[in-house]
PDB file of C-alpha atoms and ligand atoms in Angstrom:
ATOM      1  CA  MET E   1     -31.861  71.613  27.763  1.00 42.00           C
ATOM      2  CA  HIS E   2     -29.088  70.057  25.438  1.00 56.00           C
ATOM      3  CA  GLY E   3     -29.006  66.646  27.258  1.00 64.00           C
ATOM      4  CA  PRO E   4     -26.287  65.140  29.106  1.00 83.00           C
ATOM      5  CA  GLY E   5     -22.706  65.137  28.187  1.00 92.00           C
ATOM      6  CA  LEU E   6     -20.067  62.498  28.904  1.00 96.00           C
ATOM      7  CA  ARG E   7     -16.512  62.143  30.142  1.00 97.00           C
ATOM      8  CA  THR E   8     -14.410  59.453  28.613  1.00 97.00           C
ATOM      9  CA  LEU E   9     -10.826  58.265  28.844  1.00 98.00           C
ATOM     10  CA  ALA E  10      -8.511  58.041  25.735  1.00 98.00           C
ATOM     11  CA  PRO E  11      -6.220  55.478  27.097  1.00 98.00           C
ATOM     12  CA  ALA E  12      -2.529  55.162  26.402  1.00 98.00           C
ATOM     13  CA  LYS E  13      -1.933  52.359  24.000  1.00 98.00           C
ATOM     14  CA  ILE E  14       0.937  50.019  24.779  1.00 98.00           C
ATOM     15  CA  ASN E  15       2.583  47.676  22.171  1.00 98.00           C
ATOM     16  CA  LEU E  16       3.745  44.943  24.524  1.00 98.00           C
ATOM     17  CA  ALA E  17       5.614  43.450  21.450  1.00 98.00           C
ATOM     18  CA  LEU E  18       6.057  44.780  17.913  1.00 98.00           C
ATOM     19  CA  HIS E  19       7.619  42.830  15.062  1.00 97.00           C
ATOM     20  CA  VAL E  20       8.043  44.479  11.670  1.00 96.00           C
ATOM     21  CA  THR E  21       7.276  41.693   9.171  1.00 95.00           C
ATOM     22  CA  GLY E  22       7.724  43.479   5.809  1.00 93.00           C
ATOM     23  CA  ARG E  23       6.925  46.423   3.670  1.00 91.00           C
ATOM     24  CA  ARG E  24       4.217  46.893   1.058  1.00 91.00           C
ATOM     25  CA  THR E  25       5.078  48.334  -2.296  1.00 91.00           C
ATOM     26  CA  ASP E  26       3.328  51.618  -1.313  1.00 90.00           C
ATOM     27  CA  GLY E  27       5.925  51.951   1.446  1.00 87.00           C
ATOM     28  CA  TYR E  28       3.733  51.213   4.484  1.00 90.00           C
ATOM     29  CA  HIS E  29       5.280  48.642   6.931  1.00 94.00           C
ATOM     30  CA  LEU E  30       3.687  45.412   7.902  1.00 95.00           C
ATOM     31  CA  ILE E  31       3.608  44.684  11.498  1.00 97.00           C
ATOM     32  CA  ASP E  32       2.699  42.045  13.921  1.00 98.00           C
ATOM     33  CA  THR E  33       1.868  43.494  17.329  1.00 98.00           C
ATOM     34  CA  LEU E  34       0.382  42.718  20.671  1.00 98.00           C
ATOM     35  CA  VAL E  35      -1.341  45.698  22.177  1.00 98.00           C
ATOM     36  CA  THR E  36      -3.122  46.603  25.485  1.00 98.00           C
ATOM     37  CA  PHE E  37      -4.437  49.786  26.853  1.00 98.00           C
ATOM     38  CA  ALA E  38      -3.654  51.516  30.194  1.00 98.00           C
ATOM     39  CA  GLU E  39      -5.793  53.161  32.850  1.00 97.00           C
ATOM     40  CA  ALA E  40      -3.858  56.395  32.222  1.00 97.00           C
ATOM     41  CA  GLY E  41      -4.714  58.575  29.304  1.00 98.00           C
ATOM     42  CA  ASP E  42      -6.068  61.751  28.056  1.00 98.00           C
ATOM     43  CA  ALA E  43      -9.515  62.853  29.194  1.00 98.00           C
ATOM     44  CA  LEU E  44     -12.170  63.915  26.703  1.00 98.00           C
ATOM     45  CA  GLU E  45     -15.461  65.785  27.668  1.00 98.00           C
ATOM     46  CA  LEU E  46     -18.186  66.063  25.259  1.00 98.00           C
ATOM     47  CA  LYS E  47     -21.402  68.070  25.824  1.00 97.00           C
ATOM     48  CA  PRO E  48     -24.278  69.053  23.496  1.00 96.00           C
ATOM     49  CA  ALA E  49     -24.041  72.831  22.956  1.00 96.00           C
ATOM     50  CA  VAL E  50     -25.526  75.863  21.050  1.00 95.00           C
ATOM     51  CA  LEU E  51     -22.270  76.280  19.065  1.00 96.00           C
ATOM     52  CA  ASP E  52     -19.309  73.983  18.383  1.00 96.00           C
ATOM     53  CA  SER E  53     -16.261  74.661  20.571  1.00 97.00           C
ATOM     54  CA  PHE E  54     -12.944  72.868  21.367  1.00 98.00           C
ATOM     55  CA  THR E  55     -10.416  73.595  24.127  1.00 98.00           C
ATOM     56  CA  VAL E  56      -7.206  71.737  25.094  1.00 98.00           C
ATOM     57  CA  SER E  57      -5.604  71.778  28.573  1.00 98.00           C
ATOM     58  CA  GLY E  58      -3.390  69.479  30.479  1.00 98.00           C
ATOM     59  CA  ARG E  59       0.538  69.107  30.889  1.00 97.00           C
ATOM     60  CA  TYR E  60       0.979  68.424  27.069  1.00 97.00           C
ATOM     61  CA  GLY E  61      -1.870  70.592  25.755  1.00 98.00           C
ATOM     62  CA  GLY E  62       0.508  73.138  24.358  1.00 97.00           C
ATOM     63  CA  ASP E  63       2.073  70.536  22.154  1.00 96.00           C
ATOM     64  CA  VAL E  64      -1.049  69.742  19.917  1.00 97.00           C
ATOM     65  CA  PRO E  65      -2.838  71.786  17.189  1.00 97.00           C
ATOM     66  CA  ILE E  66      -5.948  73.501  18.484  1.00 96.00           C
ATOM     67  CA  ASP E  67      -7.394  73.909  15.004  1.00 95.00           C
ATOM     68  CA  GLY E  68      -8.923  71.460  12.436  1.00 95.00           C
ATOM     69  CA  ASP E  69      -5.352  69.622  12.359  1.00 96.00           C
ATOM     70  CA  ASN E  70      -6.198  68.271  15.820  1.00 98.00           C
ATOM     71  CA  LEU E  71      -7.199  64.505  15.402  1.00 98.00           C
ATOM     72  CA  VAL E  72     -10.107  65.070  17.702  1.00 98.00           C
ATOM     73  CA  LEU E  73     -11.669  67.508  15.286  1.00 98.00           C
ATOM     74  CA  LYS E  74     -10.747  65.375  12.244  1.00 98.00           C
ATOM     75  CA  ALA E  75     -12.731  62.617  13.961  1.00 98.00           C
ATOM     76  CA  ARG E  76     -15.673  64.905  14.550  1.00 97.00           C
ATOM     77  CA  ASP E  77     -15.778  66.044  10.987  1.00 96.00           C
ATOM     78  CA  LEU E  78     -15.263  62.646   9.580  1.00 96.00           C
ATOM     79  CA  LEU E  79     -18.312  61.342  11.674  1.00 96.00           C
ATOM     80  CA  ARG E  80     -20.311  64.325  10.311  1.00 95.00           C
ATOM     81  CA  ARG E  81     -19.427  63.508   6.778  1.00 95.00           C
ATOM     82  CA  ARG E  82     -20.472  59.906   7.242  1.00 95.00           C
ATOM     83  CA  PHE E  83     -23.696  60.359   9.325  1.00 93.00           C
ATOM     84  CA  GLY E  84     -24.931  63.762   8.293  1.00 89.00           C
ATOM     85  CA  VAL E  85     -27.685  65.632  10.211  1.00 80.00           C
ATOM     86  CA  VAL E  86     -27.650  63.381  13.411  1.00 81.00           C
ATOM     87  CA  ALA E  87     -23.885  63.963  13.799  1.00 80.00           C
ATOM     88  CA  THR E  88     -23.869  67.611  12.977  1.00 86.00           C
ATOM     89  CA  ARG E  89     -25.580  68.875  16.193  1.00 91.00           C
ATOM     90  CA  PRO E  90     -23.099  71.232  17.818  1.00 95.00           C
ATOM     91  CA  VAL E  91     -20.954  69.880  20.454  1.00 96.00           C
ATOM     92  CA  SER E  92     -18.496  71.281  23.028  1.00 97.00           C
ATOM     93  CA  ILE E  93     -15.329  69.273  23.342  1.00 98.00           C
ATOM     94  CA  ARG E  94     -12.728  69.553  26.011  1.00 98.00           C
ATOM     95  CA  LEU E  95      -9.396  67.601  25.660  1.00 98.00           C
ATOM     96  CA  VAL E  96      -7.248  67.183  28.754  1.00 98.00           C
ATOM     97  CA  LYS E  97      -3.814  66.198  27.149  1.00 98.00           C
ATOM     98  CA  ASN E  98      -2.077  64.216  29.891  1.00 98.00           C
ATOM     99  CA  LEU E  99       0.042  61.934  27.506  1.00 98.00           C
ATOM    100  CA  PRO E 100       3.166  63.247  25.768  1.00 97.00           C
ATOM    101  CA  VAL E 101       2.775  63.848  22.055  1.00 96.00           C
ATOM    102  CA  ALA E 102       4.517  61.694  19.328  1.00 93.00           C
ATOM    103  CA  SER E 103       5.605  59.313  22.043  1.00 96.00           C
ATOM    104  CA  GLY E 104       4.641  55.762  20.823  1.00 96.00           C
ATOM    105  CA  ILE E 105       1.600  55.501  22.936  1.00 97.00           C
ATOM    106  CA  GLY E 106      -0.963  56.483  20.337  1.00 91.00           C
ATOM    107  CA  GLY E 107      -2.347  59.696  22.097  1.00 90.00           C
ATOM    108  CA  GLY E 108      -3.659  61.217  18.961  1.00 96.00           C
ATOM    109  CA  SER E 109      -5.193  58.090  17.692  1.00 97.00           C
ATOM    110  CA  SER E 110      -6.637  57.201  21.042  1.00 98.00           C
ATOM    111  CA  ASP E 111      -8.182  60.774  21.339  1.00 98.00           C
ATOM    112  CA  ALA E 112      -9.704  60.291  17.865  1.00 98.00           C
ATOM    113  CA  ALA E 113     -11.057  56.908  18.841  1.00 98.00           C
ATOM    114  CA  ALA E 114     -12.605  58.299  22.140  1.00 98.00           C
ATOM    115  CA  LEU E 115     -14.284  61.094  20.301  1.00 98.00           C
ATOM    116  CA  LEU E 116     -15.786  58.625  17.817  1.00 98.00           C
ATOM    117  CA  ARG E 117     -16.985  56.393  20.510  1.00 98.00           C
ATOM    118  CA  GLY E 118     -18.233  59.236  22.622  1.00 97.00           C
ATOM    119  CA  LEU E 119     -20.164  61.071  20.013  1.00 96.00           C
ATOM    120  CA  ASP E 120     -21.518  57.733  18.620  1.00 96.00           C
ATOM    121  CA  ALA E 121     -23.115  57.268  22.045  1.00 95.00           C
ATOM    122  CA  MET E 122     -24.016  60.753  22.867  1.00 95.00           C
ATOM    123  CA  LEU E 123     -25.753  61.577  19.705  1.00 93.00           C
ATOM    124  CA  GLY E 124     -27.343  58.105  19.442  1.00 93.00           C
ATOM    125  CA  ILE E 125     -25.570  57.326  16.168  1.00 94.00           C
ATOM    126  CA  ASP E 126     -25.116  53.863  17.501  1.00 94.00           C
ATOM    127  CA  ALA E 127     -22.792  52.669  14.654  1.00 96.00           C
ATOM    128  CA  GLY E 128     -20.724  50.443  17.129  1.00 95.00           C
ATOM    129  CA  PRO E 129     -17.024  49.869  17.629  1.00 95.00           C
ATOM    130  CA  GLU E 130     -16.542  47.773  14.442  1.00 95.00           C
ATOM    131  CA  ALA E 131     -18.014  50.293  12.016  1.00 97.00           C
ATOM    132  CA  LEU E 132     -16.275  53.274  13.850  1.00 98.00           C
ATOM    133  CA  GLY E 133     -13.063  51.435  13.562  1.00 97.00           C
ATOM    134  CA  ARG E 134     -13.355  51.023   9.793  1.00 96.00           C
ATOM    135  CA  ILE E 135     -14.567  54.606   9.414  1.00 96.00           C
ATOM    136  CA  GLY E 136     -11.681  55.816  11.432  1.00 97.00           C
ATOM    137  CA  LEU E 137      -9.120  54.166   9.361  1.00 97.00           C
ATOM    138  CA  GLU E 138      -9.074  57.178   7.279  1.00 96.00           C
ATOM    139  CA  LEU E 139      -7.387  58.996  10.133  1.00 97.00           C
ATOM    140  CA  GLY E 140      -4.692  56.359  10.790  1.00 95.00           C
ATOM    141  CA  ALA E 141      -3.970  52.552  10.804  1.00 95.00           C
ATOM    142  CA  ASP E 142      -4.168  52.636  14.635  1.00 96.00           C
ATOM    143  CA  LEU E 143      -7.701  53.870  14.798  1.00 97.00           C
ATOM    144  CA  PRO E 144      -9.466  50.399  14.692  1.00 98.00           C
ATOM    145  CA  MET E 145      -7.202  49.115  17.622  1.00 98.00           C
ATOM    146  CA  CYS E 146      -7.788  52.310  19.567  1.00 98.00           C
ATOM    147  CA  VAL E 147     -11.621  52.141  19.063  1.00 98.00           C
ATOM    148  CA  ALA E 148     -11.454  48.540  20.359  1.00 98.00           C
ATOM    149  CA  GLY E 149      -9.503  49.613  23.355  1.00 98.00           C
ATOM    150  CA  GLN E 150      -8.847  46.035  24.613  1.00 97.00           C
ATOM    151  CA  PRO E 151      -6.019  43.614  24.485  1.00 98.00           C
ATOM    152  CA  LEU E 152      -5.565  42.524  20.903  1.00 98.00           C
ATOM    153  CA  THR E 153      -3.145  41.429  18.169  1.00 98.00           C
ATOM    154  CA  ALA E 154      -2.892  43.668  15.010  1.00 98.00           C
ATOM    155  CA  ARG E 155      -1.380  42.723  11.782  1.00 98.00           C
ATOM    156  CA  GLY E 156      -1.302  44.282   8.203  1.00 97.00           C
ATOM    157  CA  ILE E 157      -0.561  47.998   8.779  1.00 96.00           C
ATOM    158  CA  GLY E 158      -1.778  47.629  12.218  1.00 96.00           C
ATOM    159  CA  ASP E 159      -5.439  47.683  11.137  1.00 96.00           C
ATOM    160  CA  GLU E 160      -6.309  43.884  10.982  1.00 97.00           C
ATOM    161  CA  THR E 161      -7.250  43.283  14.753  1.00 97.00           C
ATOM    162  CA  ASP E 162      -8.199  40.230  16.632  1.00 97.00           C
ATOM    163  CA  PRO E 163      -9.145  40.376  20.352  1.00 97.00           C
ATOM    164  CA  VAL E 164      -7.011  38.372  22.853  1.00 98.00           C
ATOM    165  CA  ALA E 165      -8.797  36.856  25.756  1.00 97.00           C
ATOM    166  CA  PRO E 166      -8.162  36.007  28.346  1.00 97.00           C
ATOM    167  CA  TRP E 167      -5.179  38.465  29.025  1.00 98.00           C
ATOM    168  CA  PRO E 168      -4.004  39.580  32.515  1.00 98.00           C
ATOM    169  CA  GLN E 169      -3.902  43.182  33.796  1.00 98.00           C
ATOM    170  CA  LEU E 170      -0.312  44.222  34.266  1.00 98.00           C
ATOM    171  CA  PRO E 171       0.943  46.884  36.826  1.00 98.00           C
ATOM    172  CA  ILE E 172       3.212  49.062  34.727  1.00 98.00           C
ATOM    173  CA  VAL E 173       5.258  52.220  34.842  1.00 98.00           C
ATOM    174  CA  LEU E 174       5.397  54.461  31.725  1.00 98.00           C
ATOM    175  CA  ALA E 175       8.650  56.465  31.367  1.00 98.00           C
ATOM    176  CA  ASN E 176       9.181  58.996  28.574  1.00 98.00           C
ATOM    177  CA  PRO E 177      12.561  60.819  28.706  1.00 98.00           C
ATOM    178  CA  GLY E 178      11.038  63.979  27.111  1.00 95.00           C
ATOM    179  CA  VAL E 179      12.257  63.472  23.552  1.00 94.00           C
ATOM    180  CA  ALA E 180       9.634  63.317  20.757  1.00 89.00           C
ATOM    181  CA  VAL E 181      10.630  60.847  17.967  1.00 93.00           C
ATOM    182  CA  ALA E 182       8.688  60.964  14.705  1.00 92.00           C
ATOM    183  CA  THR E 183       7.343  57.551  13.597  1.00 92.00           C
ATOM    184  CA  PRO E 184       8.483  57.998   9.986  1.00 93.00           C
ATOM    185  CA  ASP E 185      12.011  58.865  11.095  1.00 95.00           C
ATOM    186  CA  VAL E 186      12.164  55.598  13.202  1.00 96.00           C
ATOM    187  CA  PHE E 187      10.928  53.463  10.299  1.00 94.00           C
ATOM    188  CA  ALA E 188      13.577  55.094   7.989  1.00 93.00           C
ATOM    189  CA  GLN E 189      16.352  53.919  10.403  1.00 93.00           C
ATOM    190  CA  LEU E 190      15.213  50.351  10.344  1.00 92.00           C
ATOM    191  CA  THR E 191      17.807  48.008   8.916  1.00 82.00           C
ATOM    192  CA  ARG E 192      15.785  44.784   9.016  1.00 76.00           C
ATOM    193  CA  ARG E 193      12.135  44.761   7.827  1.00 76.00           C
ATOM    194  CA  ASP E 194      11.741  40.946   7.288  1.00 75.00           C
ATOM    195  CA  GLY E 195      11.462  40.148  10.974  1.00 86.00           C
ATOM    196  CA  THR E 196       9.514  36.958  12.148  1.00 94.00           C
ATOM    197  CA  ALA E 197       5.935  37.081  12.975  1.00 96.00           C
ATOM    198  CA  LEU E 198       4.991  36.945  16.738  1.00 97.00           C
ATOM    199  CA  PRO E 199       5.301  33.525  18.276  1.00 97.00           C
ATOM    200  CA  PRO E 200       1.967  31.796  19.156  1.00 97.00           C
ATOM    201  CA  LEU E 201       0.371  33.364  22.302  1.00 97.00           C
ATOM    202  CA  PRO E 202       1.206  31.376  25.543  1.00 96.00           C
ATOM    203  CA  GLU E 203      -1.312  28.647  26.510  1.00 94.00           C
ATOM    204  CA  ARG E 204      -1.327  29.845  30.159  1.00 94.00           C
ATOM    205  CA  ARG E 205      -2.147  33.555  30.468  1.00 95.00           C
ATOM    206  CA  ASP E 206      -0.873  34.311  34.033  1.00 95.00           C
ATOM    207  CA  VAL E 207       1.566  37.091  34.599  1.00 95.00           C
ATOM    208  CA  ALA E 208       4.484  34.735  34.682  1.00 96.00           C
ATOM    209  CA  ALA E 209       3.733  32.986  31.351  1.00 97.00           C
ATOM    210  CA  VAL E 210       3.039  36.385  29.713  1.00 97.00           C
ATOM    211  CA  LEU E 211       6.426  37.605  30.829  1.00 97.00           C
ATOM    212  CA  ALA E 212       8.126  34.635  29.605  1.00 97.00           C
ATOM    213  CA  TRP E 213       6.322  34.925  26.210  1.00 98.00           C
ATOM    214  CA  LEU E 214       7.347  38.714  26.159  1.00 98.00           C
ATOM    215  CA  ALA E 215      10.801  37.707  26.623  1.00 97.00           C
ATOM    216  CA  ALA E 216      10.773  35.829  23.401  1.00 97.00           C
ATOM    217  CA  THR E 217       9.432  38.752  21.490  1.00 97.00           C
ATOM    218  CA  ARG E 218      10.760  42.084  20.352  1.00 96.00           C
ATOM    219  CA  ASN E 219      10.054  45.621  19.528  1.00 97.00           C
ATOM    220  CA  ASP E 220      11.824  46.046  16.274  1.00 97.00           C
ATOM    221  CA  LEU E 221      11.554  49.690  16.400  1.00 97.00           C
ATOM    222  CA  GLU E 222      13.412  49.946  19.712  1.00 97.00           C
ATOM    223  CA  PRO E 223      17.107  49.809  18.155  1.00 97.00           C
ATOM    224  CA  PRO E 224      16.448  52.495  15.536  1.00 97.00           C
ATOM    225  CA  ALA E 225      14.642  54.783  17.990  1.00 97.00           C
ATOM    226  CA  ILE E 226      17.454  54.491  20.369  1.00 97.00           C
ATOM    227  CA  ALA E 227      19.871  55.363  17.548  1.00 96.00           C
ATOM    228  CA  LEU E 228      17.799  58.603  17.100  1.00 96.00           C
ATOM    229  CA  ALA E 229      17.179  59.249  20.681  1.00 97.00           C
ATOM    230  CA  PRO E 230      19.665  57.543  23.045  1.00 97.00           C
ATOM    231  CA  ALA E 231      17.778  58.932  26.144  1.00 98.00           C
ATOM    232  CA  ILE E 232      15.479  56.048  25.509  1.00 98.00           C
ATOM    233  CA  SER E 233      18.097  53.611  26.971  1.00 98.00           C
ATOM    234  CA  GLU E 234      18.070  55.783  30.046  1.00 98.00           C
ATOM    235  CA  ALA E 235      14.387  55.284  30.487  1.00 98.00           C
ATOM    236  CA  LEU E 236      14.743  51.568  30.094  1.00 98.00           C
ATOM    237  CA  ALA E 237      17.644  51.556  32.464  1.00 98.00           C
ATOM    238  CA  ALA E 238      15.693  53.600  35.175  1.00 98.00           C
ATOM    239  CA  LEU E 239      12.741  51.118  34.855  1.00 98.00           C
ATOM    240  CA  ASP E 240      15.112  48.179  35.285  1.00 98.00           C
ATOM    241  CA  ALA E 241      17.002  49.872  38.336  1.00 98.00           C
ATOM    242  CA  ASN E 242      13.653  50.480  40.062  1.00 98.00           C
ATOM    243  CA  GLY E 243      12.620  46.791  40.032  1.00 98.00           C
ATOM    244  CA  ALA E 244      10.794  46.282  36.668  1.00 98.00           C
ATOM    245  CA  ARG E 245      10.429  42.577  35.880  1.00 98.00           C
ATOM    246  CA  PHE E 246      10.419  43.382  32.172  1.00 98.00           C
ATOM    247  CA  SER E 247      11.042  46.630  30.329  1.00 98.00           C
ATOM    248  CA  ARG E 248      10.544  47.704  26.524  1.00 98.00           C
ATOM    249  CA  MET E 249       9.791  50.608  24.404  1.00 98.00           C
ATOM    250  CA  SER E 250       6.276  51.020  23.135  1.00 98.00           C
ATOM    251  CA  GLY E 251       5.516  51.714  19.419  1.00 98.00           C
ATOM    252  CA  SER E 252       8.020  53.969  17.702  1.00 97.00           C
ATOM    253  CA  GLY E 253       9.003  55.574  21.186  1.00 93.00           C
ATOM    254  CA  ALA E 254      10.223  57.174  23.019  1.00 97.00           C
ATOM    255  CA  THR E 255       7.734  56.047  25.715  1.00 98.00           C
ATOM    256  CA  CYS E 256       8.982  52.894  27.522  1.00 98.00           C
ATOM    257  CA  PHE E 257       7.008  50.551  29.943  1.00 98.00           C
ATOM    258  CA  GLY E 258       8.281  48.416  32.830  1.00 98.00           C
ATOM    259  CA  VAL E 259       6.047  45.610  34.157  1.00 98.00           C
ATOM    260  CA  PHE E 260       6.099  45.416  37.984  1.00 98.00           C
ATOM    261  CA  GLU E 261       5.092  42.807  40.473  1.00 96.00           C
ATOM    262  CA  THR E 262       2.297  44.734  42.073  1.00 97.00           C
ATOM    263  CA  MET E 263       0.721  48.215  41.772  1.00 98.00           C
ATOM    264  CA  ALA E 264       2.464  49.288  45.123  1.00 98.00           C
ATOM    265  CA  ALA E 265       5.905  48.451  43.475  1.00 98.00           C
ATOM    266  CA  ALA E 266       4.816  50.421  40.336  1.00 98.00           C
ATOM    267  CA  ASP E 267       3.893  53.406  42.400  1.00 98.00           C
ATOM    268  CA  THR E 268       7.115  53.256  44.271  1.00 98.00           C
ATOM    269  CA  ALA E 269       9.153  53.113  41.126  1.00 98.00           C
ATOM    270  CA  ALA E 270       7.222  55.846  39.369  1.00 98.00           C
ATOM    271  CA  ARG E 271       7.828  58.112  42.395  1.00 98.00           C
ATOM    272  CA  ALA E 272      11.562  57.594  42.390  1.00 98.00           C
ATOM    273  CA  ILE E 273      12.115  57.825  38.738  1.00 98.00           C
ATOM    274  CA  GLY E 274       9.828  60.925  38.543  1.00 98.00           C
ATOM    275  CA  ALA E 275      11.785  62.540  41.420  1.00 98.00           C
ATOM    276  CA  ALA E 276      15.211  61.887  39.825  1.00 98.00           C
ATOM    277  CA  GLN E 277      13.891  63.050  36.347  1.00 98.00           C
ATOM    278  CA  PRO E 278      11.384  65.905  36.776  1.00 97.00           C
ATOM    279  CA  GLY E 279      11.373  66.596  32.976  1.00 97.00           C
ATOM    280  CA  TRP E 280      10.232  63.184  32.196  1.00 98.00           C
ATOM    281  CA  PHE E 281       6.837  61.897  31.877  1.00 98.00           C
ATOM    282  CA  VAL E 282       6.424  59.197  34.352  1.00 98.00           C
ATOM    283  CA  ALA E 283       3.207  57.283  35.281  1.00 98.00           C
ATOM    284  CA  ALA E 284       2.270  54.149  37.282  1.00 98.00           C
ATOM    285  CA  THR E 285      -0.878  52.540  35.934  1.00 98.00           C
ATOM    286  CA  GLN E 286      -2.499  49.187  35.181  1.00 98.00           C
ATOM    287  CA  THR E 287      -3.137  47.786  31.692  1.00 98.00           C
ATOM    288  CA  ARG E 288      -6.478  46.596  30.755  1.00 97.00           C
ATOM    289  CA  GLY E 289      -7.085  42.839  30.775  1.00 97.00           C
ATOM    290  CA  THR E 290      -9.748  40.568  29.507  1.00 96.00           C
ATOM    291  CA  THR E 291     -11.606  37.683  30.775  1.00 92.00           C
ATOM    292  CA  PRO E 292     -12.322  34.498  28.724  1.00 84.00           C
TER     293      PRO E 292
HETATM  294  P1  ATP V 301       1.708  56.162  17.723  1.00 69.77           P
HETATM  295  O1  ATP V 301       1.920  55.351  18.988  1.00 69.77           O
HETATM  296  O2  ATP V 301       0.415  55.820  16.863  1.00 69.77           O
HETATM  297  O3  ATP V 301       2.979  56.191  16.897  1.00 69.77           O
HETATM  298  P2  ATP V 301       2.394  58.721  18.794  1.00 69.77           P
HETATM  299  O4  ATP V 301       2.096  58.722  20.242  1.00 69.77           O
HETATM  300  O5  ATP V 301       3.707  58.606  18.140  1.00 69.77           O
HETATM  301  O6  ATP V 301       1.366  57.663  18.204  1.00 69.77           O
HETATM  302  P3  ATP V 301       0.635  60.989  18.472  1.00 69.77           P
HETATM  303  O7  ATP V 301       0.782  61.390  19.934  1.00 69.77           O
HETATM  304  O8  ATP V 301      -0.613  60.364  18.135  1.00 69.77           O
HETATM  305  O9  ATP V 301       1.876  60.093  18.048  1.00 69.77           O
HETATM  306  O10 ATP V 301       0.860  62.315  17.701  1.00 69.77           O
HETATM  307  C1  ATP V 301       1.319  62.303  16.350  1.00 69.77           C
HETATM  308  C2  ATP V 301       1.099  63.605  15.672  1.00 69.77           C
HETATM  309  O11 ATP V 301      -0.220  64.001  15.612  1.00 69.77           O
HETATM  310  C3  ATP V 301       1.773  64.899  16.398  1.00 69.77           C
HETATM  311  O12 ATP V 301       2.677  65.522  15.576  1.00 69.77           O
HETATM  312  C4  ATP V 301       0.703  65.800  16.775  1.00 69.77           C
HETATM  313  O13 ATP V 301       0.981  67.106  16.400  1.00 69.77           O
HETATM  314  C5  ATP V 301      -0.485  65.488  15.906  1.00 69.77           C
HETATM  315  N1  ATP V 301      -1.786  65.457  16.640  1.00 69.77           N
HETATM  316  C6  ATP V 301      -2.882  65.881  16.167  1.00 69.77           C
HETATM  317  N2  ATP V 301      -3.839  65.826  17.073  1.00 69.77           N
HETATM  318  C7  ATP V 301      -3.333  65.329  18.168  1.00 69.77           C
HETATM  319  C8  ATP V 301      -3.900  64.941  19.406  1.00 69.77           C
HETATM  320  N3  ATP V 301      -5.034  65.064  19.884  1.00 69.77           N
HETATM  321  N4  ATP V 301      -2.971  64.341  20.360  1.00 69.77           N
HETATM  322  C9  ATP V 301      -1.687  64.051  19.915  1.00 69.77           C
HETATM  323  N5  ATP V 301      -1.197  64.369  18.818  1.00 69.77           N
HETATM  324  C10 ATP V 301      -1.871  65.071  17.873  1.00 69.77           C
END
């Protein structure tokens, strides 16, 4: 009677490289980052309903607000303010919070982006990803990239995005040592804010060429985050010891990723790390790629 609902993934956002290139006079940092998204993430279920409702479950469900402070509800209300009647039809929202909170993989922004795209489709608003990304900016600089959900570079405060194609899928393991690091604290610890821009993307885009390119880049937030949360080094060491060809922290941490040769190798490493560190968040997954 209320029409079909939909279930959608709010994928983990992975900053494969992140250079801090400056700081605006208003205090926001300028960045140059290469981002992709994983097949692992939070799940969002939307259904037309008689009354609005919002429930949160999942391993990390207890760590997020369940009231209007939740970015999912902020995104719903933003859409309602922008689109009026069509967007105000009551909706039941279920969030399964699988990703650790405040962990550098954009959980909140990705949830909000999934809500915007999901309601846009379910309610027939049809604004499309570009308009939704611009509208979402009000909720955070990461919203446009999360709405796009594909490999991209982002500059400015992270809001100026350009799709990257082609880009290979990468088997990865995510490892978070169970410490939450607040993004503003990490930026406050930065000693260098004048870092160089990312080097030009590699001509060849196979995994070997991408790994060579990554080795010539940085995450400038990694040293200050490690200073705040030394356990991040342990996560990187665990990925390396279990066969990662490359490892790095994502965003402002503390989640780290390791790139593996195959999905089978990633699965084996994730099982070993998870068994040794039951309190950590560990997941083997694949990142999204793009074809030309
Ligand atoms: P980024 O990679 O963009 O730095 P993050 O992983 O560090 O993101 P989030 O997981 O997005 O950070 O959470 C940041 C803050 O947002 C937390 O303090 C949390 O309480 C709040 N928050 C509100 N709604 C959500 C949500 N749905 N999921 C996660 N955090 C949320």
